[in-house]
Coordinates of C-alpha atoms and ligand atoms in Angstrom, one line a residue:
M222 CA -21.2 33.8 -23.7
A223 CA -22.3 30.4 -25.1
D224 CA -22.3 27.4 -22.8
I225 CA -18.9 25.7 -23.1
I226 CA -19.1 22.7 -20.7
R227 CA -19.9 19.4 -22.2
L228 CA -19.7 15.8 -21.1
L229 CA -16.8 13.7 -22.5
P230 CA -17.9 10.8 -24.7
D231 CA -17.6 7.5 -23.0
H232 CA -14.6 6.3 -25.1
V233 CA -12.6 9.4 -24.2
A234 CA -13.5 9.0 -20.5
N235 CA -12.5 5.4 -20.7
Q236 CA -9.2 6.3 -22.3
I237 CA -8.5 8.8 -19.5
A238 CA -9.4 6.2 -16.8
A239 CA -7.2 3.7 -18.6
G240 CA -4.2 5.9 -17.7
E241 CA -4.8 5.1 -14.1
V242 CA -5.4 1.4 -14.4
V243 CA -3.1 0.4 -17.2
Q244 CA 0.5 1.6 -17.1
R245 CA 2.1 -1.2 -18.9
P246 CA 1.4 -4.8 -20.0
A247 CA 2.0 -6.0 -16.5
S248 CA -1.0 -4.0 -15.3
V249 CA -3.2 -5.9 -17.8
V250 CA -1.8 -9.2 -16.6
K251 CA -2.6 -8.2 -13.0
E252 CA -6.2 -7.2 -13.8
L253 CA -6.9 -10.3 -15.9
L254 CA -5.4 -12.7 -13.4
E255 CA -7.4 -11.1 -10.6
N256 CA -10.6 -11.4 -12.6
A257 CA -10.0 -15.1 -13.2
I258 CA -9.4 -15.6 -9.5
D259 CA -12.6 -13.7 -8.6
A260 CA -14.4 -16.0 -11.1
S261 CA -13.3 -19.0 -8.8
A262 CA -11.0 -20.5 -11.4
T263 CA -8.9 -23.5 -10.3
E264 CA -6.7 -23.4 -13.3
I265 CA -5.3 -20.2 -14.9
K266 CA -3.1 -20.0 -17.9
L267 CA -1.1 -16.8 -18.9
I268 CA 0.2 -16.4 -22.4
I269 CA 2.5 -13.5 -23.4
K270 CA 4.1 -12.3 -26.6
D271 CA 6.8 -9.7 -27.0
G272 CA 6.8 -8.6 -23.4
G273 CA 3.0 -8.4 -23.5
K274 CA 3.0 -5.6 -26.1
T275 CA 1.7 -7.8 -28.8
L276 CA -0.4 -10.2 -26.7
V277 CA -1.5 -10.8 -23.2
Q278 CA -4.0 -13.7 -22.9
V279 CA -5.5 -15.2 -19.7
V280 CA -7.5 -18.4 -19.9
D281 CA -9.5 -19.6 -16.9
N282 CA -11.9 -22.4 -16.0
G283 CA -14.0 -20.1 -13.8
V284 CA -17.7 -19.4 -13.7
G285 CA -17.7 -17.6 -17.1
M286 CA -20.3 -15.1 -18.2
T287 CA -23.7 -15.1 -19.9
E288 CA -24.1 -13.3 -23.2
T289 CA -25.5 -10.2 -21.5
D290 CA -22.9 -10.1 -18.8
A291 CA -20.1 -10.6 -21.4
R292 CA -21.3 -7.4 -23.2
L293 CA -21.9 -5.5 -19.9
S294 CA -18.5 -6.3 -18.5
F295 CA -16.8 -3.8 -20.8
E296 CA -19.0 -0.9 -19.5
R297 CA -17.4 1.4 -17.0
H298 CA -18.4 0.8 -13.4
A299 CA -19.9 -2.5 -14.5
T300 CA -19.1 -5.0 -11.7
S301 CA -20.8 -8.0 -10.2
K302 CA -18.7 -7.7 -7.1
I303 CA -20.3 -4.9 -5.0
Q304 CA -23.8 -3.6 -5.0
K305 CA -23.7 -0.9 -2.3
A306 CA -21.1 1.3 -0.8
E307 CA -21.1 -0.7 2.5
D308 CA -19.8 -3.8 0.5
L309 CA -16.6 -1.9 0.2
F310 CA -15.9 -2.6 3.9
N311 CA -16.2 -6.3 3.6
L312 CA -14.4 -7.1 0.3
N313 CA -13.4 -10.6 -0.5
T314 CA -12.8 -10.1 -4.2
K315 CA -9.8 -8.6 -5.9
G316 CA -11.8 -6.3 -8.2
F317 CA -14.7 -4.1 -7.3
R318 CA -14.3 -0.9 -9.3
G319 CA -15.6 -2.3 -12.6
E320 CA -13.1 -0.3 -14.4
A321 CA -10.5 -2.7 -15.7
L322 CA -12.1 -4.2 -18.7
A323 CA -13.6 -0.9 -19.8
S324 CA -10.2 0.7 -19.5
I325 CA -8.3 -2.1 -21.3
A326 CA -10.9 -2.2 -24.1
A327 CA -10.3 1.5 -24.6
I328 CA -6.7 1.2 -25.5
A329 CA -6.2 -2.3 -27.0
H330 CA -7.7 -4.8 -29.4
V331 CA -9.6 -7.2 -27.1
E332 CA -11.3 -10.5 -27.7
M333 CA -13.3 -12.4 -25.1
M334 CA -14.6 -16.0 -25.3
T335 CA -16.7 -17.1 -22.4
R336 CA -19.3 -19.7 -21.3
T337 CA -21.1 -20.5 -18.1
E338 CA -21.5 -24.0 -16.8
D339 CA -25.3 -24.0 -17.5
E340 CA -25.1 -22.9 -21.1
E341 CA -24.0 -25.1 -24.0
I342 CA -23.0 -22.2 -26.3
G343 CA -20.8 -19.4 -25.3
T344 CA -20.1 -15.8 -26.5
H345 CA -17.2 -14.4 -28.6
I346 CA -16.9 -10.6 -28.5
K347 CA -14.3 -8.4 -30.2
I348 CA -13.7 -4.8 -29.1
E349 CA -11.3 -2.2 -30.5
G350 CA -10.8 1.1 -28.8
S351 CA -14.1 0.8 -26.9
T352 CA -16.1 -0.1 -30.1
V353 CA -17.6 -3.6 -30.3
T354 CA -16.6 -4.9 -33.8
S355 CA -18.2 -8.3 -33.6
Q356 CA -20.3 -10.5 -31.2
E357 CA -21.1 -14.1 -32.1
V358 CA -22.1 -17.3 -30.4
A359 CA -19.3 -19.7 -30.2
V360 CA -18.5 -23.2 -29.0
V361 CA -16.0 -22.7 -26.3
P362 CA -15.0 -24.4 -23.0
K363 CA -16.5 -23.4 -19.7
G364 CA -14.7 -20.3 -18.3
T365 CA -13.3 -17.2 -19.9
S366 CA -10.4 -16.5 -22.2
M367 CA -9.4 -12.9 -22.6
L368 CA -7.0 -11.8 -25.3
V369 CA -5.5 -8.3 -25.2
K370 CA -3.6 -7.4 -28.3
N371 CA -1.6 -4.4 -29.4
L372 CA -1.7 -2.5 -26.1
F373 CA -1.9 1.4 -26.6
F374 CA -2.4 1.0 -30.3
N375 CA -4.3 4.2 -30.3
I376 CA -2.1 6.1 -27.9
P377 CA 1.4 6.2 -29.5
A378 CA 2.8 8.3 -26.7
R379 CA 2.1 5.6 -24.2
R380 CA 3.3 2.9 -26.5
N381 CA 6.6 4.6 -27.1
F382 CA 7.0 4.9 -23.3
L383 CA 7.0 1.1 -22.9
K384 CA 10.4 -0.3 -22.1
S385 CA 12.2 -3.2 -24.0
D386 CA 10.4 -6.6 -24.2
Q387 CA 12.8 -7.9 -21.6
V388 CA 12.0 -5.2 -19.1
E389 CA 8.2 -5.5 -19.6
L390 CA 8.6 -9.3 -19.2
R391 CA 10.3 -8.7 -15.9
H392 CA 7.4 -6.6 -14.7
I393 CA 4.9 -9.3 -15.9
T394 CA 6.9 -12.0 -14.1
D395 CA 6.9 -10.0 -10.9
E396 CA 3.1 -9.7 -11.2
F397 CA 2.8 -13.4 -11.9
H398 CA 4.9 -14.3 -8.9
R399 CA 2.8 -12.1 -6.6
V400 CA -0.5 -13.6 -7.8
A401 CA 0.8 -17.2 -7.9
L402 CA 2.2 -16.9 -4.4
A403 CA -1.0 -15.3 -3.0
H404 CA -3.0 -18.3 -4.4
P405 CA -1.1 -21.6 -3.9
N406 CA -4.4 -23.5 -4.2
I407 CA -4.9 -22.4 -7.8
A408 CA -2.9 -24.1 -10.6
F409 CA -1.1 -21.6 -12.8
S410 CA 0.9 -21.9 -16.0
F411 CA 2.8 -19.2 -17.9
Y412 CA 4.0 -19.2 -21.5
N413 CA 6.2 -16.6 -23.1
N414 CA 6.7 -16.4 -26.9
G415 CA 5.5 -20.0 -27.1
G416 CA 7.8 -21.4 -24.4
E417 CA 6.6 -22.6 -21.0
V418 CA 8.0 -20.5 -18.1
F419 CA 6.1 -21.9 -15.2
N420 CA 3.8 -24.8 -14.6
L421 CA 2.6 -24.6 -11.0
P422 CA 0.3 -27.3 -9.6
S423 CA -2.1 -26.5 -6.8
D424 CA -0.1 -27.0 -3.6
S425 CA 0.8 -25.8 -0.1
F426 CA 2.2 -22.3 0.3
R427 CA 5.7 -23.7 1.0
K428 CA 5.7 -25.9 -2.1
R429 CA 4.4 -23.0 -4.2
I430 CA 7.3 -20.8 -3.0
V431 CA 9.7 -23.6 -3.9
H432 CA 8.2 -24.1 -7.3
V433 CA 8.5 -20.5 -8.1
F434 CA 11.9 -19.8 -6.7
G435 CA 13.6 -23.1 -7.2
R436 CA 14.3 -26.3 -5.3
K437 CA 17.2 -24.9 -3.2
T438 CA 14.8 -22.4 -1.6
D439 CA 13.2 -25.2 0.5
E440 CA 16.2 -25.4 3.0
K441 CA 16.4 -21.7 3.3
L442 CA 12.8 -21.2 4.7
V443 CA 12.0 -20.7 8.3
P444 CA 8.3 -21.0 9.2
V445 CA 6.5 -18.0 10.9
E446 CA 3.2 -18.4 12.7
E447 CA 1.4 -16.3 15.2
E448 CA -2.2 -15.5 16.0
T449 CA -3.4 -12.5 17.9
Q450 CA -6.8 -10.8 18.1
V451 CA -5.7 -8.2 15.6
V452 CA -3.9 -10.4 13.0
K453 CA -3.0 -13.9 12.0
V454 CA 0.5 -14.1 10.6
T455 CA 1.7 -17.2 8.7
G456 CA 4.4 -17.8 6.1
F457 CA 8.2 -18.0 5.9
I458 CA 11.3 -16.0 6.3
L459 CA 14.6 -16.7 4.6
K460 CA 17.4 -17.6 6.9
P461 CA 19.5 -14.4 7.5
E462 CA 22.5 -15.8 5.7
F463 CA 20.5 -15.9 2.5
A464 CA 19.8 -12.2 2.5
K465 CA 20.5 -10.7 -0.9
R466 CA 22.1 -7.5 -2.2
S467 CA 19.1 -6.8 -4.4
R468 CA 15.6 -6.5 -3.1
G469 CA 13.1 -8.8 -4.6
E470 CA 12.1 -11.8 -2.4
Q471 CA 10.0 -9.8 -0.1
F472 CA 6.3 -10.5 -0.1
F473 CA 3.5 -9.4 2.1
F474 CA 0.0 -10.7 1.5
A475 CA -2.9 -9.2 3.3
N476 CA -6.1 -11.3 3.0
N477 CA -4.6 -13.2 0.0
R478 CA -3.7 -10.0 -1.8
F479 CA -0.1 -8.9 -2.5
I480 CA 0.6 -5.6 -0.8
K481 CA 3.4 -3.2 -0.6
S482 CA 4.1 -1.7 2.8
P483 CA 7.5 0.0 3.5
Y484 CA 6.2 0.5 7.0
L485 CA 5.7 -3.2 7.7
H486 CA 8.9 -4.0 5.7
H487 CA 10.7 -1.8 8.2
S488 CA 9.4 -3.8 11.1
V489 CA 10.7 -7.1 9.5
L490 CA 14.0 -5.5 8.9
G491 CA 14.0 -4.5 12.6
A492 CA 13.6 -8.2 13.6
F493 CA 16.6 -9.1 11.4
E494 CA 18.7 -6.3 12.8
G495 CA 22.3 -7.4 13.4
L496 CA 21.8 -10.7 11.7
T497 CA 22.2 -9.7 8.1
K498 CA 25.2 -8.1 6.4
Q499 CA 25.0 -4.4 5.8
G500 CA 23.5 -3.6 2.5
T501 CA 21.7 -6.9 2.1
H502 CA 17.9 -7.4 2.3
P503 CA 16.4 -10.3 4.1
G504 CA 13.7 -12.3 2.2
Y505 CA 10.2 -13.1 3.5
F506 CA 6.9 -14.4 2.4
L507 CA 4.4 -13.3 5.0
R508 CA 0.6 -13.7 4.9
L509 CA -1.4 -11.5 7.1
E510 CA -5.1 -12.1 7.8
V511 CA -7.0 -9.2 9.3
N512 CA -10.7 -8.4 9.5
P513 CA -11.5 -7.0 6.1
A514 CA -13.2 -4.0 7.8
A515 CA -9.9 -3.0 9.3
I516 CA -8.1 -2.6 6.0
D517 CA -8.6 0.0 3.4
I518 CA -7.4 -1.2 0.0
N519 CA -9.2 1.6 -1.7
I520 CA -6.4 4.0 -1.4
H521 CA -4.7 3.4 -4.7
P522 CA -6.4 2.6 -8.0
T523 CA -4.1 -0.4 -8.7
K524 CA -4.6 -1.6 -5.1
T525 CA -1.2 -2.6 -3.9
E526 CA -1.3 0.2 -1.4
V527 CA -3.3 -0.6 1.7
K528 CA -4.1 1.2 4.9
F529 CA -4.5 -0.8 8.0
D530 CA -6.6 0.7 10.8
D531 CA -4.0 0.0 13.4
E532 CA -0.6 -0.1 11.7
H533 CA 1.4 0.5 14.9
T534 CA 0.1 -2.7 16.5
L535 CA 0.7 -4.7 13.3
Y536 CA 4.2 -3.3 13.2
A537 CA 5.0 -4.5 16.7
I538 CA 3.3 -7.9 16.3
L539 CA 5.2 -8.6 13.1
K540 CA 8.5 -7.6 14.5
S541 CA 8.2 -9.8 17.6
T542 CA 6.7 -12.7 15.5
V543 CA 9.6 -12.7 13.1
K544 CA 12.1 -12.4 16.0
H545 CA 10.4 -15.3 17.7
S546 CA 10.8 -17.5 14.6
L547 CA 14.4 -16.6 14.2
G548 CA 15.0 -17.5 17.8
Q549 CA 12.9 -20.6 17.9
F550 CA 14.5 -22.2 14.8
N551 CA 18.0 -21.4 16.1
V552 CA 18.7 -19.1 13.3
V553 CA 20.0 -16.5 15.7
P554 CA 23.7 -17.1 16.3
V555 CA 23.9 -15.2 19.6
L556 CA 20.9 -14.9 21.8
D557 CA 20.1 -11.3 22.6
F558 CA 18.8 -10.8 26.1
E559 CA 18.4 -7.1 25.9
K560 CA 14.8 -6.3 26.5
D561 CA 13.0 -5.2 23.4
Q562 CA 10.2 -2.8 24.0
N563 CA 8.3 -4.2 21.1
L564 CA 7.9 -7.3 23.1
D565 CA 5.6 -5.5 25.4
T566 CA 3.1 -5.6 22.6
P567 CA 0.4 -8.0 21.9
Y568 CA 1.3 -11.6 22.0
N569 CA -1.5 -13.9 22.6
Y570 CA 0.2 -16.5 24.8
K571 CA -3.0 -17.6 26.4
N572 CA -3.3 -20.8 24.5
K573 CA 0.4 -21.6 24.5
P574 CA 2.2 -23.6 27.2
V575 CA 4.9 -21.6 28.8
K576 CA 8.3 -23.3 28.4
V577 CA 10.4 -23.1 31.5
P578 CA 14.0 -22.5 30.7
E579 CA 16.3 -25.1 32.0
V580 CA 19.3 -24.4 34.1
S581 CA 21.8 -26.1 31.8
V582 CA 22.5 -24.2 28.6
D583 CA 19.9 -25.2 26.1
A584 CA 20.6 -24.3 22.5
S585 CA 16.9 -24.2 21.7
F586 CA 16.1 -22.0 24.7
N587 CA 13.7 -19.2 23.6
P588 CA 14.0 -15.9 25.4
F589 CA 10.7 -14.7 24.2
V590 CA 8.7 -17.2 26.0
D591 CA 9.7 -15.8 29.3
V592 CA 7.9 -12.5 28.7
K593 CA 4.9 -12.1 31.0
P594 CA 1.8 -13.1 29.2
K595 CA -0.5 -10.2 28.4
T596 CA -4.1 -10.5 29.3
H597 CA -5.4 -7.4 27.4
S598 CA -8.6 -8.1 25.6
S599 CA -8.8 -5.0 23.5
P600 CA -6.3 -4.4 20.8
S601 CA -6.2 -0.7 21.6
N602 CA -4.5 -1.5 24.9
Y603 CA -1.5 -2.6 22.9
T604 CA -0.2 0.7 21.7
K605 CA 2.8 2.6 22.9
T606 CA 1.8 5.8 24.6
S607 CA 4.8 8.0 23.7
A608 CA 3.8 11.0 21.7
K609 CA 7.4 12.1 21.5
G610 CA 8.1 11.1 18.0
W611 CA 5.1 12.8 16.9
E612 CA 5.8 16.1 18.5
R613 CA 9.1 16.1 16.7
L614 CA 7.2 16.3 13.4
Y615 CA 5.7 19.5 14.6
E616 CA 8.9 21.1 15.6
G617 CA 9.7 21.0 11.9
L618 CA 6.5 22.8 11.0
E619 CA 7.0 25.5 13.6
A620 CA 10.5 26.1 12.4
N621 CA 9.2 26.4 8.9
P622 CA 9.2 30.0 7.6
I623 CA 6.0 29.3 5.7
H624 CA 4.1 29.4 8.9
G625 CA 5.4 32.9 9.5
N626 CA 4.1 33.9 6.1
P627 CA 1.4 36.6 6.6
N628 CA -0.9 35.2 4.0
F629 CA -0.8 31.8 5.7
Q630 CA -1.6 33.4 9.1
F631 CA -4.4 35.3 7.5
E632 CA -6.1 32.2 6.2
S633 CA -5.7 30.5 9.4
E634 CA -7.4 33.3 11.3
M635 CA -10.2 33.3 8.8
A636 CA -10.7 29.7 9.1
N637 CA -10.8 29.9 12.9
S638 CA -13.2 32.7 13.0
T639 CA -15.7 31.0 10.8
I640 CA -15.7 27.5 12.3
F641 CA -14.6 27.9 15.9
E642 CA -16.4 29.7 18.6
N643 CA -13.6 32.1 19.0
D644 CA -9.9 32.2 18.8
A645 CA -9.4 32.1 22.6
D646 CA -11.5 29.0 22.7
V647 CA -9.2 27.2 20.4
K648 CA -5.8 28.6 21.4
D649 CA -5.9 29.3 25.1
T650 CA -8.0 26.4 26.4
P651 CA -6.4 23.3 25.1
S652 CA -8.6 21.2 27.2
T653 CA -11.3 21.7 24.7
T654 CA -9.9 19.0 22.6
F655 CA -9.7 15.3 23.5
Q656 CA -8.7 12.2 21.7
L657 CA -11.1 9.4 21.0
R658 CA -9.9 5.8 20.5
K659 CA -6.4 7.1 19.6
K660 CA -7.9 7.9 16.2
F661 CA -10.0 11.0 16.4
I662 CA -9.6 14.4 17.9
V663 CA -12.8 15.9 19.2
T664 CA -13.3 19.6 19.8
T665 CA -16.2 22.1 20.0
I666 CA -17.3 24.6 17.4
K667 CA -20.0 27.3 17.2
S668 CA -22.7 25.0 16.1
G669 CA -21.7 21.8 18.0
M670 CA -18.7 19.6 17.7
V671 CA -16.2 18.5 15.2
V672 CA -14.5 15.0 15.0
I673 CA -11.2 15.0 13.2
N674 CA -9.5 11.9 11.9
Q675 CA -6.0 12.5 13.2
S676 CA -4.2 10.6 10.6
R677 CA -6.0 12.1 7.6
A678 CA -5.8 15.6 9.0
H679 CA -2.1 15.3 9.5
E680 CA -1.7 13.9 5.9
R681 CA -3.5 17.0 4.7
V682 CA -1.3 19.4 6.7
L683 CA 1.9 17.7 5.7
Y684 CA 0.8 17.4 2.0
E685 CA 0.2 21.2 1.7
N686 CA 3.4 21.9 3.5
F687 CA 5.5 19.7 1.3
L688 CA 3.8 21.0 -1.9
K689 CA 4.6 24.5 -0.8
N690 CA 8.2 23.6 -0.1
I691 CA 8.5 22.1 -3.5
T692 CA 7.0 25.2 -5.2
I693 CA 9.0 27.8 -3.3
K694 CA 12.1 25.6 -2.9
E695 CA 12.8 26.9 0.6
A696 CA 12.6 23.8 2.7
I697 CA 14.8 23.5 5.8
S698 CA 17.0 20.5 5.8
Q699 CA 18.8 19.0 8.8
Q700 CA 22.4 18.0 8.3
L701 CA 23.3 14.5 9.2
L702 CA 26.4 14.0 11.3
F703 CA 27.5 11.2 9.1
P704 CA 26.3 10.9 5.5
L705 CA 23.9 8.0 5.2
S706 CA 24.7 5.4 2.5
L707 CA 21.7 3.5 1.1
N708 CA 21.8 0.8 -1.6
F709 CA 19.4 0.7 -4.5
S710 CA 18.9 -1.3 -7.7
T711 CA 19.8 0.4 -11.0
G712 CA 16.1 0.8 -11.7
D713 CA 15.5 2.5 -8.4
I714 CA 18.4 4.8 -8.9
K715 CA 17.0 5.9 -12.3
I716 CA 13.8 6.9 -10.6
L717 CA 15.6 8.7 -7.8
K718 CA 17.5 10.7 -10.5
E719 CA 14.3 11.7 -12.2
I720 CA 12.8 13.1 -9.0
K721 CA 16.0 14.4 -7.5
E722 CA 15.2 18.1 -8.1
N723 CA 11.9 17.8 -6.2
L724 CA 13.6 15.8 -3.4
S725 CA 16.1 18.6 -3.0
A726 CA 13.3 21.1 -2.9
V727 CA 11.7 19.3 0.1
G728 CA 15.0 19.1 2.0
F729 CA 16.9 16.0 0.9
V730 CA 20.6 16.8 0.3
F731 CA 22.5 14.2 -1.8
E732 CA 26.2 13.9 -1.5
R733 CA 26.4 11.4 -4.3
I734 CA 24.1 9.4 -6.5
G735 CA 26.1 6.4 -7.8
E736 CA 25.2 3.3 -9.8
D737 CA 24.0 1.2 -7.0
G738 CA 23.4 3.5 -4.1
V739 CA 23.2 7.1 -2.8
E740 CA 24.8 9.0 0.0
I741 CA 22.5 11.4 1.8
K742 CA 23.9 14.2 4.0
G743 CA 20.7 16.2 4.7
V744 CA 17.1 15.3 5.2
P745 CA 13.8 17.3 5.7
V746 CA 13.3 18.3 9.3
M747 CA 10.3 16.1 9.6
V748 CA 12.2 13.0 8.6
S749 CA 14.4 11.2 11.2
E750 CA 17.5 9.4 10.2
S751 CA 16.0 6.0 10.9
E752 CA 13.1 6.8 8.6
V753 CA 15.1 7.8 5.6
Q754 CA 15.3 4.4 4.0
M755 CA 11.6 3.7 4.5
V756 CA 10.7 7.0 3.0
M757 CA 13.0 6.5 0.0
E758 CA 11.6 3.1 -0.7
Q759 CA 8.0 4.3 -0.4
L760 CA 8.8 7.1 -2.9
I761 CA 10.4 4.7 -5.3
S762 CA 7.6 2.3 -5.2
D763 CA 5.0 5.0 -5.6
F764 CA 6.8 6.4 -8.6
Q765 CA 7.1 3.0 -10.1
M766 CA 3.3 2.6 -9.8
E767 CA 2.5 6.0 -11.1
I768 CA 4.4 7.4 -14.0
P769 CA 4.1 11.2 -13.6
G770 CA 3.0 12.9 -16.8
D771 CA 4.4 16.4 -15.9
S772 CA 6.2 18.2 -13.2
F773 CA 3.1 19.0 -11.3
S774 CA 2.0 15.4 -10.9
Q775 CA 5.6 14.6 -9.9
S776 CA 5.4 17.1 -7.0
D777 CA 1.9 15.9 -6.2
I778 CA 3.0 12.2 -5.9
L779 CA 6.0 13.3 -3.9
A780 CA 4.0 15.3 -1.5
K781 CA 1.3 12.6 -1.2
T782 CA 3.9 9.9 -0.5
L783 CA 5.7 12.0 2.1
S784 CA 2.5 12.9 3.8
K785 CA 1.3 9.3 3.9
T786 CA 4.5 8.0 5.2
L787 CA 5.2 10.6 7.8
S788 CA 1.8 11.3 9.1
V789 CA 0.7 10.5 12.7
K790 CA -1.1 7.2 12.5
T791 CA -4.2 5.7 14.2
G792 CA -3.1 4.3 17.5
E793 CA -0.8 7.2 18.4
V794 CA -1.5 9.1 21.5
L795 CA -1.4 12.8 21.1
D796 CA -0.8 15.2 24.0
E797 CA -2.8 18.4 24.3
Q798 CA -0.4 20.6 22.5
S799 CA -0.1 18.2 19.6
R800 CA -3.8 18.0 19.3
M801 CA -4.2 21.8 19.3
N802 CA -1.4 22.2 16.8
L803 CA -3.0 19.7 14.5
V804 CA -6.5 21.3 14.7
N805 CA -5.0 24.7 14.0
D806 CA -2.8 23.5 11.2
L807 CA -5.6 21.6 9.6
F808 CA -7.9 24.6 9.5
A809 CA -5.1 26.8 8.2
C810 CA -4.9 24.5 5.1
K811 CA -6.3 25.6 1.8
E812 CA -8.4 22.5 1.6
T813 CA -9.6 21.4 5.0
T814 CA -12.3 18.9 4.3
L815 CA -10.4 16.2 2.4
S816 CA -7.1 14.3 2.9
P817 CA -4.7 14.2 -0.1
F818 CA -6.3 10.9 -0.9
N819 CA -9.8 12.4 -1.1
K820 CA -11.0 11.0 2.2
P821 CA -13.0 13.2 4.6
T822 CA -10.7 14.7 7.3
Y823 CA -13.4 15.6 9.7
I824 CA -17.1 15.6 10.4
T825 CA -19.3 18.0 12.3
I826 CA -22.1 17.1 14.6
T827 CA -24.4 20.0 15.3
E828 CA -26.3 20.7 18.5
N829 CA -29.4 20.0 16.5
D830 CA -28.1 16.5 15.6
I831 CA -27.5 15.9 19.2
E832 CA -30.8 17.3 20.3
R833 CA -32.6 15.1 17.9
K834 CA -31.0 12.0 19.4
F835 CA -32.6 12.9 22.8
I836 CA -36.2 13.0 21.5
Ligands
LIG927 P1 -14.2 -5.7 -11.5 O1 -13.3 -6.8 -11.4 O2 -13.7 -4.5 -10.7 O3 -15.6 -6.0 -11.1 P2 -13.7 -5.7 -14.3 O4 -13.8 -4.6 -15.3 O5 -12.3 -6.3 -14.1 O6 -14.3 -5.1 -13.0 O7 -14.7 -6.8 -14.7 C1 -16.1 -6.5 -14.8 C2 -16.9 -7.7 -14.5 O8 -16.8 -8.6 -15.6 C3 -16.6 -8.4 -13.2 O9 -17.3 -7.8 -12.1 C4 -17.1 -9.8 -13.5 O10 -18.5 -9.9 -13.3 C5 -16.9 -10.0 -15.0 N1 -15.7 -10.7 -15.4 C6 -14.5 -10.1 -15.8 N2 -13.6 -11.1 -16.0 C7 -14.2 -12.3 -15.7 C8 -13.8 -13.7 -15.8 N3 -12.5 -14.0 -16.2 N4 -14.7 -14.6 -15.5 C9 -15.9 -14.3 -15.2 N5 -16.4 -13.0 -15.1 C10 -15.5 -12.0 -15.4
LIG928 MG1 -11.3 -6.8 -12.2

């Protein structure tokens, strides 16, 4: 037979990559704004026509590009932002993949005008569907202007998929809000179909919020501030009485980057518990600063998803910090003296004077200050040590008929017999595993030892399990005593309807899907009632980001989201049985080496490797 494999031409590869980076005009807006910020611009102008379908233009006064760089910037993997893989762990820029411009140029008519400070004459390049149609010298101001016209002109299917101009404008505005809020020190303006929508001067974070959301916002804001060894939290929450029916004014920024995190969102909701009306969503604008090495923004191509090394600690800190602000600013109507276990977690009171409560009733008395100051120096001391919640996840797996499936068993034994010394070693002597820094499980194998990343391994196990459930439609669901009502926007409901069938396949049972909410009467065994809202929100946000092309990718996204949301996290203590279960389940998977997000699940260290260290 003749050879049949061939390399895809660049423009085809770029078009395929574009599918990941560019979903709609708002994605172009995000990429161009981020490039302008990375170019140290102090003034950025966004110009839109027809919901961005006809034109998206971003003009900046940043560093600009030389003629060669201007041309190179449209090549795939062309980036000035990283040079070696290690740079990924210390990122201070928004971009780093070098994919955005190549992708955009593959699916639109693009024009770039750019000039650096040192040069008098700049460059003007035109590209259509990855082909450079003209390149000239030009007299242009310092900085860069990027015009993206006729998005998806060469992919009619994608173009037809775009929503009305109004809906696309809504997405663009959301994106603009996020970027403008993340960078209050940069002046932004925004024009739609010739009219000015925003003109935001460089200002403080508070003023920026007020400029974006209107003058009345000012009196609704309550400051939040806390600094611990793990994270610095600053920003504002909206007073509980201004919580809204629709979601929208909820912003997390991690190291000046807008992020989505249903998990951290849940922690803020926890702090507001009992203060907001049922069915309303409290507003917040919270900036988190963490060590760039402790945050993985690489997990999603469009980079709103992040993974923090120690999410559990962040969760606890955030919850107590927000509570503290609510208390301190007298926003809490009745003080709640019930001890909150989250207050046992890391508060750095060392530098704060301890306020002694007075005998007379003092309206500004703050119950949180009375908590004993912690003197832990290592962040890892902070974590709760209960493994209970985690074991529960496994009860589900055990109860699952798939695990009784003879094929599955067979694979599991095969895996064990090749990698582990012997079955007995793995199954009967649980003490052969131990946990390292609440992050890794270490165990012995024939040739040495294996170090398993607990969170990624569990993601893999859950992912395969969910995918199987979706395929064979035999998931076990647990009935809720009372149906759970959750409110969603019309857009969210639409997404839920689209994925309803697969949700049922994994064990969600819907009593009713209405216009603005759903009633759920059954959930997968691995999901607890209190997690349902968080899981649903994560699913909706993932499906918003990634428009599935077919039913397989829908199942895949669903399984990925569930595995990410429900997996055991770094920082959780696992008892012997849980560790053993996880090791066995991982090596019974079809793919053992990678997490669903293509990260290694474990590494092996051979006896030889160890011997060599002793030389
Ligand atoms: P990335 O941002 O991931 O590096 P992009 O495809 O978005 O990749 O951009 C490629 C390169 O082009 C950037 O690394 C940067 O050097 C240059 N570039 C893009 N936009 C601008 C801009 N507005 N000003 C200056 N340089 C830019
Ligand atoms: Mg970029």
